mmCIF file of C-alpha atoms in Angstrom:
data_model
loop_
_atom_site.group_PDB
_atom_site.id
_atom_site.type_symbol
_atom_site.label_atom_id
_atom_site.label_comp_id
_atom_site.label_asym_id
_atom_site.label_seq_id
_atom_site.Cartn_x
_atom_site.Cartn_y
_atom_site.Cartn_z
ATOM 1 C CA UNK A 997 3.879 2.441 20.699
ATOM 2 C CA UNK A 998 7.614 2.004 19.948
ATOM 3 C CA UNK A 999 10.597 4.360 18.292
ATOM 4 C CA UNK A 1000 12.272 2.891 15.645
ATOM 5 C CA UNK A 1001 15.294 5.001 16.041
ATOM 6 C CA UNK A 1002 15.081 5.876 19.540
ATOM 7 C CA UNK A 1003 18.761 6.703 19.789
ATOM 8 C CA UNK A 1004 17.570 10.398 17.989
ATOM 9 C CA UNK A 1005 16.064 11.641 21.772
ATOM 10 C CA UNK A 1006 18.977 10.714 23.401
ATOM 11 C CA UNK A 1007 20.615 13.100 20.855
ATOM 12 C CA UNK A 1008 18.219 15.612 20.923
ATOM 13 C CA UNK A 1009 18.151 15.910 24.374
ATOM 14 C CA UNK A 1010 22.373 16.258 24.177
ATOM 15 C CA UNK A 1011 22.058 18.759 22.247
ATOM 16 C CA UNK A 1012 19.674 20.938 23.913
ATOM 17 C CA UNK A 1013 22.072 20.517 27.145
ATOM 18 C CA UNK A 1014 25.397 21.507 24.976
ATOM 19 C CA UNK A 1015 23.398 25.064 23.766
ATOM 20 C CA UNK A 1016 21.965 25.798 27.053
ATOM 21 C CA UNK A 1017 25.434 25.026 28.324
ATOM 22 C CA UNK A 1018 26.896 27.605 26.028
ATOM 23 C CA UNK A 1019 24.401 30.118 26.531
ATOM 24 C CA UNK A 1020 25.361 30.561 30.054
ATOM 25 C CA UNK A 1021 29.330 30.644 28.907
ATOM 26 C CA UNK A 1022 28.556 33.361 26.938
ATOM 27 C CA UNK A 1023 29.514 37.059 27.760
ATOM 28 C CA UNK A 1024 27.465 39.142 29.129
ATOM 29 C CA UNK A 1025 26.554 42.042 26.386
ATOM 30 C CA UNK A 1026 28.433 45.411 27.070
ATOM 31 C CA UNK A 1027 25.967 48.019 29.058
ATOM 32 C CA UNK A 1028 26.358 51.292 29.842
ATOM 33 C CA UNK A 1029 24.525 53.422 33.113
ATOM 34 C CA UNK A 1030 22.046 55.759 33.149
ATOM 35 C CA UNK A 1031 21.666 58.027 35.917
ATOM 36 C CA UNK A 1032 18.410 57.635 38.041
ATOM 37 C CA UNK A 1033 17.540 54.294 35.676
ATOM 38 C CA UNK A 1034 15.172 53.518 38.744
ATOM 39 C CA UNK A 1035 12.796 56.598 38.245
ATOM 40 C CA UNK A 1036 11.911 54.611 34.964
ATOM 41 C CA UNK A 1037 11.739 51.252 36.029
ATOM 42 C CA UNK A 1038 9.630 51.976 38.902
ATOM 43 C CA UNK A 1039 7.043 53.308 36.904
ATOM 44 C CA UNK A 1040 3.916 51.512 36.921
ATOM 45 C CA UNK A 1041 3.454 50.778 33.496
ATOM 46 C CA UNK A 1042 7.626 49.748 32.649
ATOM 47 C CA UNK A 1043 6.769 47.066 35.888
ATOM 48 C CA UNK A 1044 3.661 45.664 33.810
ATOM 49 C CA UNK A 1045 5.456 45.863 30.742
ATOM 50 C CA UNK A 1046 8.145 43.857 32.160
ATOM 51 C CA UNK A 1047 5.719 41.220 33.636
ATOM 52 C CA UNK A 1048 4.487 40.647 30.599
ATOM 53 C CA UNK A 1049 7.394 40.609 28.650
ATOM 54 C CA UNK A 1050 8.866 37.873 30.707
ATOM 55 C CA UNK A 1051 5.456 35.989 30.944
ATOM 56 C CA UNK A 1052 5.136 36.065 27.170
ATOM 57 C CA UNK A 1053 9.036 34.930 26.904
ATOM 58 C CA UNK A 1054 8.310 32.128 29.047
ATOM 59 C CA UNK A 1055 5.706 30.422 27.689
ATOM 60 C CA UNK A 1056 7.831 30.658 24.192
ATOM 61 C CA UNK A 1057 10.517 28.943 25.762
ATOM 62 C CA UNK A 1058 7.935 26.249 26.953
ATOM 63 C CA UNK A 1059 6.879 26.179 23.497
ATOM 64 C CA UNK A 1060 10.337 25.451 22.269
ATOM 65 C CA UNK A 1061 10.779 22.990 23.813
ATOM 66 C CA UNK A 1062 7.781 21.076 23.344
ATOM 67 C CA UNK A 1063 8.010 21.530 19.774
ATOM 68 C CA UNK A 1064 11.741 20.410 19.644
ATOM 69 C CA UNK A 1065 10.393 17.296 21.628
ATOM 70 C CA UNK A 1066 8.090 16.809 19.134
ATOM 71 C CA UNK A 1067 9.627 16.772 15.896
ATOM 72 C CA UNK A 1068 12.721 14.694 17.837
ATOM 73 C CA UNK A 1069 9.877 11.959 18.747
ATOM 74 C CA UNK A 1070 8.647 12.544 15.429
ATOM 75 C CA UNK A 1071 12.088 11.558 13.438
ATOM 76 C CA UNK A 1072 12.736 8.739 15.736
ATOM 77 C CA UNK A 1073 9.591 7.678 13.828
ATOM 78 C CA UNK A 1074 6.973 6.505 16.203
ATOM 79 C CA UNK A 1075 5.276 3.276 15.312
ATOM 80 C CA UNK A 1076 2.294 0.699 16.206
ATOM 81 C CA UNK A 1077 2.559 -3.157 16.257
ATOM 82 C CA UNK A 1078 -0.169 -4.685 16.255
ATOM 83 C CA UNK A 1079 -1.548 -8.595 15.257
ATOM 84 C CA UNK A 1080 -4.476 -9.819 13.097
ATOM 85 C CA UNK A 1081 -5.526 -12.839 11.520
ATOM 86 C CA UNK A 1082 -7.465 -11.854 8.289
ATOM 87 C CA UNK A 1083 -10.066 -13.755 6.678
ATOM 88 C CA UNK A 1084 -9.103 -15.355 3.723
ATOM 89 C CA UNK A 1085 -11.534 -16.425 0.880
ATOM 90 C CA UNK A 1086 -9.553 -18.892 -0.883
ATOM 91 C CA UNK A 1087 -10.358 -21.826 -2.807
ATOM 92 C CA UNK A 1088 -8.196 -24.467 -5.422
ATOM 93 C CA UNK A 1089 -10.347 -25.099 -8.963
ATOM 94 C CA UNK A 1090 -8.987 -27.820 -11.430
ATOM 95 C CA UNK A 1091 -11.005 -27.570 -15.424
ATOM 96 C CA UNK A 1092 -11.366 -31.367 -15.897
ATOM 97 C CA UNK A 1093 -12.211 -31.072 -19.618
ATOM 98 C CA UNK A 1094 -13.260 -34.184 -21.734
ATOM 99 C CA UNK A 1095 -11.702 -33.095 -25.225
ATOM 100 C CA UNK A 1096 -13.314 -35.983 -27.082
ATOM 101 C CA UNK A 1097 -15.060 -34.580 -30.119
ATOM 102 C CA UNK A 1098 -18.626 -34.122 -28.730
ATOM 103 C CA UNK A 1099 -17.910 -31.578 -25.850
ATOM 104 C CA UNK A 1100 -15.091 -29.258 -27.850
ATOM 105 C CA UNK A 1101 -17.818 -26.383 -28.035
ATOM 106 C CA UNK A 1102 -18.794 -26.715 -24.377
ATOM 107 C CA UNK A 1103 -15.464 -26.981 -23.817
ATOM 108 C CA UNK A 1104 -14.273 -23.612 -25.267
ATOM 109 C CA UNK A 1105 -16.957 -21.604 -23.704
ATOM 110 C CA UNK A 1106 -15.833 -23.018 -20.386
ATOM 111 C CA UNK A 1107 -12.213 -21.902 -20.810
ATOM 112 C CA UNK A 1108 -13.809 -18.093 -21.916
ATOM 113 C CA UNK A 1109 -15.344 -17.790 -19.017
ATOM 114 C CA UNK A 1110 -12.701 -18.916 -16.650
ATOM 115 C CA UNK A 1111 -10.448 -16.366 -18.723
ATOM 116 C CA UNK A 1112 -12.442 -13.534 -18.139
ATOM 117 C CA UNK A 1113 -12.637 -15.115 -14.365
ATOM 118 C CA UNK A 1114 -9.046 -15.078 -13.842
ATOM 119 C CA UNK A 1115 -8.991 -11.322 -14.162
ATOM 120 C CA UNK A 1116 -10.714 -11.423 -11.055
ATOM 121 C CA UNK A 1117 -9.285 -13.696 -8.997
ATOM 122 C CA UNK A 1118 -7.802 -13.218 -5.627
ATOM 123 C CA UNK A 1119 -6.101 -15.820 -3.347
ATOM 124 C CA UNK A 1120 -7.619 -18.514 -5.997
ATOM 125 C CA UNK A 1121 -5.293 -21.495 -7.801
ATOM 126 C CA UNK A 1122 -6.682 -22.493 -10.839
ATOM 127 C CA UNK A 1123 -5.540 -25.609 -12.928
ATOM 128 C CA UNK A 1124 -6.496 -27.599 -15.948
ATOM 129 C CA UNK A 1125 -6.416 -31.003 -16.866
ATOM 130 C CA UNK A 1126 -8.033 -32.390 -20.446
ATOM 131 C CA UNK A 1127 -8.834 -36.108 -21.100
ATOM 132 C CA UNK A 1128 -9.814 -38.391 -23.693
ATOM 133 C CA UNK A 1129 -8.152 -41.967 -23.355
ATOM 134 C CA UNK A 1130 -5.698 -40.536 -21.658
ATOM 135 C CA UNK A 1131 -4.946 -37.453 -19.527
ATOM 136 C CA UNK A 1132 -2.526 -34.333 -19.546
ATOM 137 C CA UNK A 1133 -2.254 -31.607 -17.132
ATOM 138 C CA UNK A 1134 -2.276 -27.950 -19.286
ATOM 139 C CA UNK A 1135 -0.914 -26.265 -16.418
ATOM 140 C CA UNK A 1136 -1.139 -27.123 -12.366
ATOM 141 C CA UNK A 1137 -2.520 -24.882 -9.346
ATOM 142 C CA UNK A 1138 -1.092 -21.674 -9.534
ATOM 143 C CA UNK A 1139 -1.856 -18.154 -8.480
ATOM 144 C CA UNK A 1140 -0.381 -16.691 -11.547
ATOM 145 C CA UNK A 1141 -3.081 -15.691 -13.454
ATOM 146 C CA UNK A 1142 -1.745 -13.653 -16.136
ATOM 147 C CA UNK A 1143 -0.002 -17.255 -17.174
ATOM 148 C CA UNK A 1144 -3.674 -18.798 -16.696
ATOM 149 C CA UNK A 1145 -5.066 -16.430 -18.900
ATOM 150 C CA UNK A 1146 -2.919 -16.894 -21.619
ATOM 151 C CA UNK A 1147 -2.861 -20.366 -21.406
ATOM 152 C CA UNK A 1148 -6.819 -20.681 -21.541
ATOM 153 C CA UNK A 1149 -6.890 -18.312 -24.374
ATOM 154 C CA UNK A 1150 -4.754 -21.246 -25.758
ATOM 155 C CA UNK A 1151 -7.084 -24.035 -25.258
ATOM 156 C CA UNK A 1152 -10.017 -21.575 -26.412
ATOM 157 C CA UNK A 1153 -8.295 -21.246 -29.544
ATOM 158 C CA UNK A 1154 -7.443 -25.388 -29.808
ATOM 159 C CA UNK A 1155 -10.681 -25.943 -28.724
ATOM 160 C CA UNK A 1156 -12.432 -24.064 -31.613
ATOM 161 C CA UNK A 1157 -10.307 -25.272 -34.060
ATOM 162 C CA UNK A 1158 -10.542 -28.732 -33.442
ATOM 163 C CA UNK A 1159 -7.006 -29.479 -34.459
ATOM 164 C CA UNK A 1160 -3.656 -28.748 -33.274
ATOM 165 C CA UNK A 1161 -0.726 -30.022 -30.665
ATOM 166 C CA UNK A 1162 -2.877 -29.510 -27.900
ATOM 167 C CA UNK A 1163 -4.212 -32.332 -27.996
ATOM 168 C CA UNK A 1164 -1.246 -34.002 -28.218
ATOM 169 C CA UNK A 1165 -1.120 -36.934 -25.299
ATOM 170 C CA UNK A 1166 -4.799 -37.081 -25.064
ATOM 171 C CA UNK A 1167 -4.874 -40.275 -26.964
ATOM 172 C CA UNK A 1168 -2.304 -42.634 -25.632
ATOM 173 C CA UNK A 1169 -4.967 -45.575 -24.070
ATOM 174 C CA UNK A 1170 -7.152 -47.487 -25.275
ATOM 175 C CA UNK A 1171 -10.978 -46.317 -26.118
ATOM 176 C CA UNK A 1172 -11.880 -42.886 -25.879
ATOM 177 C CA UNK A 1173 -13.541 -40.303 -22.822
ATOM 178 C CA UNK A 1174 -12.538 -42.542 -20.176
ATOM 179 C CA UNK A 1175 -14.392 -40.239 -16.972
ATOM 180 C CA UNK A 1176 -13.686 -42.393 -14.313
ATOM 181 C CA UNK A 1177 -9.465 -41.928 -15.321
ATOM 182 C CA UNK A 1178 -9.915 -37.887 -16.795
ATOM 183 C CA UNK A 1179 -11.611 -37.468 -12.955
ATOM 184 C CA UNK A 1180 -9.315 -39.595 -10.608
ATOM 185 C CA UNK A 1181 -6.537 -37.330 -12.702
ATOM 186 C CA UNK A 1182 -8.275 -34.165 -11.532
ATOM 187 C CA UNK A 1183 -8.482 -34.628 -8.217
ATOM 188 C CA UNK A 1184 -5.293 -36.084 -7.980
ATOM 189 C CA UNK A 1185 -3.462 -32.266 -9.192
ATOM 190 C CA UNK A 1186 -4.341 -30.919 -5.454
ATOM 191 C CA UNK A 1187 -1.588 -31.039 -3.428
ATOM 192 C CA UNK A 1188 -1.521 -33.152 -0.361
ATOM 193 C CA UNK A 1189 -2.935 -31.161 2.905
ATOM 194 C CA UNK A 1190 0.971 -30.331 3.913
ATOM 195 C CA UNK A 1191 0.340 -27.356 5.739
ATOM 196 C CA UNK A 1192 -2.830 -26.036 7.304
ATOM 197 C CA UNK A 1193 -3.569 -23.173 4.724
ATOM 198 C CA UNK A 1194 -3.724 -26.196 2.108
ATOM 199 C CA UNK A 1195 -5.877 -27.847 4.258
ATOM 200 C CA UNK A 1196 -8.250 -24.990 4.608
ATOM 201 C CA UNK A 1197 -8.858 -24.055 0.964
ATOM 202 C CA UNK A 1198 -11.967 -25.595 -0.819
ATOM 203 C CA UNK A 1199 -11.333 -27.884 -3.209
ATOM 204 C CA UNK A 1200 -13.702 -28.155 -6.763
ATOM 205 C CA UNK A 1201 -13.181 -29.918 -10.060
ATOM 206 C CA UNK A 1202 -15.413 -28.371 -12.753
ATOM 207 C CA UNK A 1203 -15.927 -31.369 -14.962
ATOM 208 C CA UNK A 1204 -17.219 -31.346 -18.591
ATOM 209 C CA UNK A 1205 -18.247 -34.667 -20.019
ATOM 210 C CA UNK A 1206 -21.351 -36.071 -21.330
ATOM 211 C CA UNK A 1207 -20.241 -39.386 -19.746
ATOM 212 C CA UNK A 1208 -20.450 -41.114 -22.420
ATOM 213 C CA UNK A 1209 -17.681 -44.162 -22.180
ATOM 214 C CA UNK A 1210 -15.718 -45.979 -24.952
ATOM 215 C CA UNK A 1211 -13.379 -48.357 -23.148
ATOM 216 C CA UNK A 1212 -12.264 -50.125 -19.969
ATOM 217 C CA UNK A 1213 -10.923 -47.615 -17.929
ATOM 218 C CA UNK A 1214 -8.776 -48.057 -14.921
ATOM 219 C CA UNK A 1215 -10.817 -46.206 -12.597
ATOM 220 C CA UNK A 1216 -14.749 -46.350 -13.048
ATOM 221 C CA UNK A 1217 -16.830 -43.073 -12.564
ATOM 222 C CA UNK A 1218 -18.020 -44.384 -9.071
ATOM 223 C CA UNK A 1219 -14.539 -45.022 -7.781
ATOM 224 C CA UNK A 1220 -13.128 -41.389 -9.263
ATOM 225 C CA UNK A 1221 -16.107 -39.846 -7.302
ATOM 226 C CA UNK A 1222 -15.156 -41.881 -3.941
ATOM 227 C CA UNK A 1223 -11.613 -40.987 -4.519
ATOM 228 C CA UNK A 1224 -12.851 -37.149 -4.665
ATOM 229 C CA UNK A 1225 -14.893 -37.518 -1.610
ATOM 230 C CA UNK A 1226 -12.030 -39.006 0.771
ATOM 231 C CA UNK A 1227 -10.087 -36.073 -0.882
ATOM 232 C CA UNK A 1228 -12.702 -34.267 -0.017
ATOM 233 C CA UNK A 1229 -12.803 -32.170 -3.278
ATOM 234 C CA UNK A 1230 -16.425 -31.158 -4.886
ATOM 235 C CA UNK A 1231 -16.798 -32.217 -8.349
ATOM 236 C CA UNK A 1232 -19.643 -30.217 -10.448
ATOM 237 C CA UNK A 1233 -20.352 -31.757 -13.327
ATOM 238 C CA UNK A 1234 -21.279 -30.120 -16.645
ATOM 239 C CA UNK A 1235 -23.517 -32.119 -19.087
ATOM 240 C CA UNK A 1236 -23.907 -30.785 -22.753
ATOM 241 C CA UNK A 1237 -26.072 -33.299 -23.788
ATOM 242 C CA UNK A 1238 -27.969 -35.176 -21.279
ATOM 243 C CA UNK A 1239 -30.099 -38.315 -23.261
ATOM 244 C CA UNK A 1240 -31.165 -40.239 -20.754
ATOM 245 C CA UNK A 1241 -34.381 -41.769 -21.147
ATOM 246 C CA UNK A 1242 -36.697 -42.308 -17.782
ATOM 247 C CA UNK A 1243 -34.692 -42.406 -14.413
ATOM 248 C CA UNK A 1244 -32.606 -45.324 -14.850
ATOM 249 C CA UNK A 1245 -29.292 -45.088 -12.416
ATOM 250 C CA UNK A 1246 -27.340 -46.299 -15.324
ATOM 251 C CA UNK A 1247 -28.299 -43.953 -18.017
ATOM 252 C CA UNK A 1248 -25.057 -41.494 -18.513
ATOM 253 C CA UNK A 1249 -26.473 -38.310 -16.742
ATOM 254 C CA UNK A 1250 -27.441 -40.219 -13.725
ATOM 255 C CA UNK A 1251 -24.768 -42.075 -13.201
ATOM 256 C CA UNK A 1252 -22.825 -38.432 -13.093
ATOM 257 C CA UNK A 1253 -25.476 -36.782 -11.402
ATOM 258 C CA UNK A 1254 -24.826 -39.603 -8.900
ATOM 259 C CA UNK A 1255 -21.043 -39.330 -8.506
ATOM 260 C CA UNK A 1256 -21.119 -34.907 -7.710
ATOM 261 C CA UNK A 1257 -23.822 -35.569 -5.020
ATOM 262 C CA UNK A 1258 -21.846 -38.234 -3.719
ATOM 263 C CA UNK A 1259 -18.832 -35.187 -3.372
ATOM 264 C CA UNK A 1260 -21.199 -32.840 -1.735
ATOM 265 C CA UNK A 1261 -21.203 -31.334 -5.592
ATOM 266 C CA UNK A 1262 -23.895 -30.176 -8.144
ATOM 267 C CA UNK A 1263 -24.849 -31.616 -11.479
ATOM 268 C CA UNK A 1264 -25.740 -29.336 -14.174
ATOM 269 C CA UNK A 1265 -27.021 -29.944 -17.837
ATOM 270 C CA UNK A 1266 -26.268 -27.549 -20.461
ATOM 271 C CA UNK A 1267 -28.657 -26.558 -23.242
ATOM 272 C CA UNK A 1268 -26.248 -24.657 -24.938
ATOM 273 C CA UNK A 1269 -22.827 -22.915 -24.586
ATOM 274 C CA UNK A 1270 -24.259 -19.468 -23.744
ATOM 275 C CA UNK A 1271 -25.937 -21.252 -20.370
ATOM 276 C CA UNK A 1272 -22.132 -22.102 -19.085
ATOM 277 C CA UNK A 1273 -21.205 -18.700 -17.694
ATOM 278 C CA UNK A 1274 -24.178 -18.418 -15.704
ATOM 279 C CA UNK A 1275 -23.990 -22.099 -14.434
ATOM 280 C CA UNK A 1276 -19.867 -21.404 -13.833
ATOM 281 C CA UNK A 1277 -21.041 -18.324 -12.087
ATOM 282 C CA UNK A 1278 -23.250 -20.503 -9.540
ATOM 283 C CA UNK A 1279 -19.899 -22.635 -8.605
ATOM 284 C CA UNK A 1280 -18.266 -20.304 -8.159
ATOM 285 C CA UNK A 1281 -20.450 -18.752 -5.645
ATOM 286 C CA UNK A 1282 -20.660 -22.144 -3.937
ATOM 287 C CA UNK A 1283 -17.266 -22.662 -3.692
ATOM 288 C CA UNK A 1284 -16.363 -20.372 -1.568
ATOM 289 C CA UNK A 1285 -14.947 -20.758 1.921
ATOM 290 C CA UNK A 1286 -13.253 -18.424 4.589
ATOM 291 C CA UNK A 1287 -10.909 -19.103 7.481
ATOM 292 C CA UNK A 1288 -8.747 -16.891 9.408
ATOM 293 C CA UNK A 1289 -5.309 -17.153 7.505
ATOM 294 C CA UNK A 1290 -2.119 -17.155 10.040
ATOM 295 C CA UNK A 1291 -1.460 -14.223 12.461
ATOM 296 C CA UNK A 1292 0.082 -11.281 10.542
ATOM 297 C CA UNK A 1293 2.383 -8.685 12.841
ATOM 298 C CA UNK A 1294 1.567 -5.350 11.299
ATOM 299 C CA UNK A 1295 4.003 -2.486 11.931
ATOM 300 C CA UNK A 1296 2.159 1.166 10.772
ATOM 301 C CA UNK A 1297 4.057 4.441 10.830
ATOM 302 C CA UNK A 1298 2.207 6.670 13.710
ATOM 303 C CA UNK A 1299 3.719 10.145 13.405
ATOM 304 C CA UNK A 1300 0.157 11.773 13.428
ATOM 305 C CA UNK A 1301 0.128 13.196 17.277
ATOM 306 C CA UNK A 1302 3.964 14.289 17.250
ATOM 307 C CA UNK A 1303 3.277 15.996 14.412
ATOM 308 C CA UNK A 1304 0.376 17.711 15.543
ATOM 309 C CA UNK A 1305 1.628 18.643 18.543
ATOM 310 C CA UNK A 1306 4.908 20.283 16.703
ATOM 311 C CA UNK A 1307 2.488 22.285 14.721
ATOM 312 C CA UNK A 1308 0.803 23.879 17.592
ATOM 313 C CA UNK A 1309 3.830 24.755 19.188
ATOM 314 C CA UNK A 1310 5.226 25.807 16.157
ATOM 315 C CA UNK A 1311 2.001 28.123 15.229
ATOM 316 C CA UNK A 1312 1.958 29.549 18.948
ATOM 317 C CA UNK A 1313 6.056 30.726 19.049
ATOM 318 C CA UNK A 1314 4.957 32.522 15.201
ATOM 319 C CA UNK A 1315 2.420 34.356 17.590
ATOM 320 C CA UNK A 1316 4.329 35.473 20.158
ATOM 321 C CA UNK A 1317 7.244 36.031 17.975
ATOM 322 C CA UNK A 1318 4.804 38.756 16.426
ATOM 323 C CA UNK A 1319 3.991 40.449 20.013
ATOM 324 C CA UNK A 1320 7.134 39.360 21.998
ATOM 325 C CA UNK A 1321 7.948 43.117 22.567
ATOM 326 C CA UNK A 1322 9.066 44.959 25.940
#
């Protein structure tokens, strides 16, 4: 418990000196005598009267002076320090969207439900990167999500339409829905582990593809996933249309059910759009991890018992205010 303005007691106390000092300057009120006073005060009764009288005024003045201690403590404003370290359930998502023509449906419903999503975040980064033979960031991490939202509603909009200048930069290589680059691009938008709350937050891509390659990428599928695992980021991978025939590890869907295992991820197929938000629901359930964020000092107002006590002093001069007589 500390004062923040200790300096009012000091005062307080000053002043209570300065009246009582002033009190005694004071003259004496003008009396007159009254012959054989004594047969009165001798009486039984006047001596109980008196005692009472003066027992009654001093237990006011002991009242008055607890309740001008009080409400002095209770302007120097009385507070409480104390530290925590909260628990923080954070975590960084990047949309790693393959925009190539066969996943624009999946595509939208993905960005609907993360729009609705980022209404509820807390503490969460979202970004989003879209790929075809090339890659461009929409928007990185950030914690504004009223700037998320509107720029999903964006690519919902592009991605239902088909058409547009979002798409713009998607198609600057050669081929088309190179994974292995559209990933390694992902999971390179996390910042480097510079401090130790970056280090702490869970790291996911949420990657749409139906792996399905046109091209000679730089980066294959296998080393984007081993990139992603040194990063340690968990990719879960989103597959509109899995075709594979048997188990062959080099049909499309294994071959990206292979590189999320390999990040401590999931792999998902998806019969339809309306199975996304239940399978985004599911990561992002997963995904998230608590650790005790850095200690906080907390400084709380405390002017509860100085209060209280001024009140009961207060209440108790009222009384004997009202029966304070001789």
């Amino acid at each position: 418990m500390e004062l923040s303005y200790w300096w009012i007691l000091p005062l307080a106390a000053a002043a209570v000196a300065i009246s009582a000092w002033q009190y005694r300057r004071r003259r004496p009120p003008q009396t007159r005598a009254i012959a054989h006073g004594d047969r009165l005060t001798d009486l039984p009764e006047y001596q109980h009267a008196l005692r009472r009288y003066r027992l009654r005024l001093m237990v006011a003045v002991m009242l008055g002076a607890v309740f001008l201690a009080a409400t002095a403590t209770a302007a120097a404003r009385p507070i409480l320090r104390t530290t925590e370290r909260p628990e923080v359930r954070n975590r960084d998502i990047v949309l790693c969207l393959d925009v190539s023509g066969s996943m624009t449906s999946t595509d939208a419903a993905i960005t609907t439900v993360f729009q609705e999503l980022a209404k509820e975040f807390d503490g969460e980064r979202i970004g989003m990167v879209i790929f075809d033979s090339s890659s461009v960031q929409l928007f990185p991490l950030t914690d504004d999500y009223d700037y998320a939202a509107e720029q999903l509603a964006e690519a919902k909009e592009a991605l239902d339409s088909g058409a547009g200048s979002f798409f713009d930069g998607t198609w600057n290589g050669a081929g088309s829905s190179l994974i292995g680059d559209g990933l390694a691009s992902c999971v390179q938008s996390f910042p480097d582990d510079a401090g130790a709350a970056d280090a702490q937050r869970s790291r996911s891509v949420v990657l749409a593809t139906d792996n399905f390659l046109s091209g000679e990428p730089i980066f294959s599928l296998e080393e984007a996933a081993a990139l992603a695992a040194d990063k340690k980021v968990k990719v879960y991978a989103l597959n509109p249309s899995d075709m594979d025939y048997g188990n062959q590890p080099d049909e499309p869907g294994a071959q990206l059910r292979a590189a999320a295992e390999r990040t401590e991820g999931a792999y998902y197929t998806v019969d339809g759009a309306e199975a996304v938000p239940g399978i985004v629901g599911k990561v992002q359930q997963t995904e998230a991890t608590s650790y005790r964020a850095a200690p906080q000092a907390l400084a709380a107002d405390a002017p509860a018992w100085p209060l209280g006590i001024a009140l009961v002093a207060g209440t108790g001069m009222l009384v004997l205010g009202w029966r304070l007589e001789p």
